[in-house]
Amino acid sequence: MAEKTWVRMVTAQTPTNIAVIKYWGKRDETLILPVNDSISVTLDPAHLCTTTTVAVSPSFDQDRMWLNGKEISLSGGRYQNCLREIRARACEVEDKEKGIKIAKKDWEKLHLHVASYNNFPTAAGLASSAAGFACLVFALAKLMNAKEDNSELSAIARQGSGSACRSLFGGFVKWIMGKAEDGSDSLAVQLVDEKHWDELVIIIAVVSSRQKETSSTTGMRDSVETSLLLQHRAKEVVPKRIKQMEEAIKNRDFGSFAQLTCADSNQFHAVCLDTSPPIFYMNDTSHRQVKIISCVEKWNCSAGTPQVGLFVCFSLFCLGQCASHSRSLTLKQVAYTFDAGPNAVLIAHNRKAAAQLMQKLLFCFPPSSDADLNSYVIGDNSILKDAGIEDIKDVEALPPPPEIKDAQRCKGDVSYFICTKPGRGPALLSDESQALLHPETGLPK
Ligand code: ADE
């Protein structure tokens, strides 16, 4: 008769993050060591997160992983590096109730099962691998009773995906580039937790869920090899910006925060354009919007004081330029940042600014007439109520943003909006019903 065996499981949930001072360029491709420090805001995992269950059992005969229900290979270098590093830190585990005892040395022989689920489209350019690798490393550390703190774990998650290291904390997080050749000092630290600046509202315009054409890895490599602007940025610009951004965050100085965030996003895209061959991370949709709104730039600049809506509808590039010309006139209410993809991330100073922003965004990018507003604006869509929008008729009746001359309505350009806010770091889910693996077989539920 087969010997009765056991399965030990841990389930964790980890947020994604969006960089406000961008990571672009590696000085070591295997260890994933960056050419500059970066700073991010962690997004509320209630709206965007990865849930991962990891399991160990003497009955498993190989390491296996399922991502969003589909089995994937763990043979890639990034997974192997994370698994090797975390196994090296595994400690003894004893669960008397279940009759489980795993000695430190047993971890080398035992196999793992991993099931991971992203609650947002993996290909939508919303940093799914950041949340994914952070969650994998955090969950394995708990399963294996590793004693490392989250900063130390971040240096392991970094080897899966660079920006994953920042997902080990909530609030605002700095990834220190480090100097050591072995990467041991390239890790994340929390600047402030999510309660420090909780009035911020983050609205993401998801433009398309198509896979991006240039992977970040290839793009970064090309930029490091060919862009002189990247060298200047890493050496001269980012070190100063990091200090200014830390101050702005500490003082909740939204004017400085927005100016730095927009300027850094623009410089990141300038580096992409300075790369040979040039990288265009904005797809046709965003370019159309940037064009539409170039007229807003004129208005913004001539009007002098950027206020709530002198923007945005992805005129965002333009606003950034205005903002930097009129730094002393800052009454900014919204910051924008674009990652290596076409989605716009808008950070509003507070709910009032977010409600006004939502009205302008919905004027410019209305849902199709038969769409359900609650699936077009997801996450914390109570902002809609603040904006006086209850149904599609209210959207149709929205006035054109006064700041935008001849504002056009572009149905279908945005797939959906996600309303969220700064959120917490990784958490363990102790309720077995939330596990993605079956407690007896260790296979996906
Ligand atoms: N890449 C994208 N999503 C991921 C996940 N949840 N875990 C690991 N890698 C990922």
Short mmCIF file of C-alpha atoms and ligand atoms in Angstrom, two decimals, residues 50 65 67 79 116 118 122 128-129 132-133, ligand 1:
data_model
loop_
_atom_site.label_atom_id
_atom_site.label_comp_id
_atom_site.label_asym_id
_atom_site.label_seq_id
_atom_site.Cartn_x
_atom_site.Cartn_y
_atom_site.Cartn_z
CA THR A 50 -0.77 38.39 -7.96
CA MET A 65 4.35 25.84 -12.17
CA LEU A 67 0.44 30.58 -14.43
CA TYR A 79 13.02 31.14 -12.26
CA SER A 116 0.03 31.84 -9.69
CA ASN A 118 -2.73 37.67 -11.87
CA THR A 122 -0.66 39.46 -17.98
CA SER A 128 2.71 41.44 -13.90
CA SER A 129 6.17 39.92 -13.65
CA GLY A 132 4.64 37.64 -9.91
CA PHE A 133 8.29 37.23 -8.91
N1 ADE B 1 5.02 36.70 -15.12
C1 ADE B 1 3.82 37.26 -15.27
N2 ADE B 1 3.02 36.94 -14.24
C2 ADE B 1 3.74 36.14 -13.42
C3 ADE B 1 3.46 35.48 -12.20
N3 ADE B 1 2.28 35.60 -11.60
N4 ADE B 1 4.42 34.74 -11.64
C4 ADE B 1 5.62 34.64 -12.23
N5 ADE B 1 5.95 35.23 -13.38
C5 ADE B 1 5.03 35.99 -13.99
#
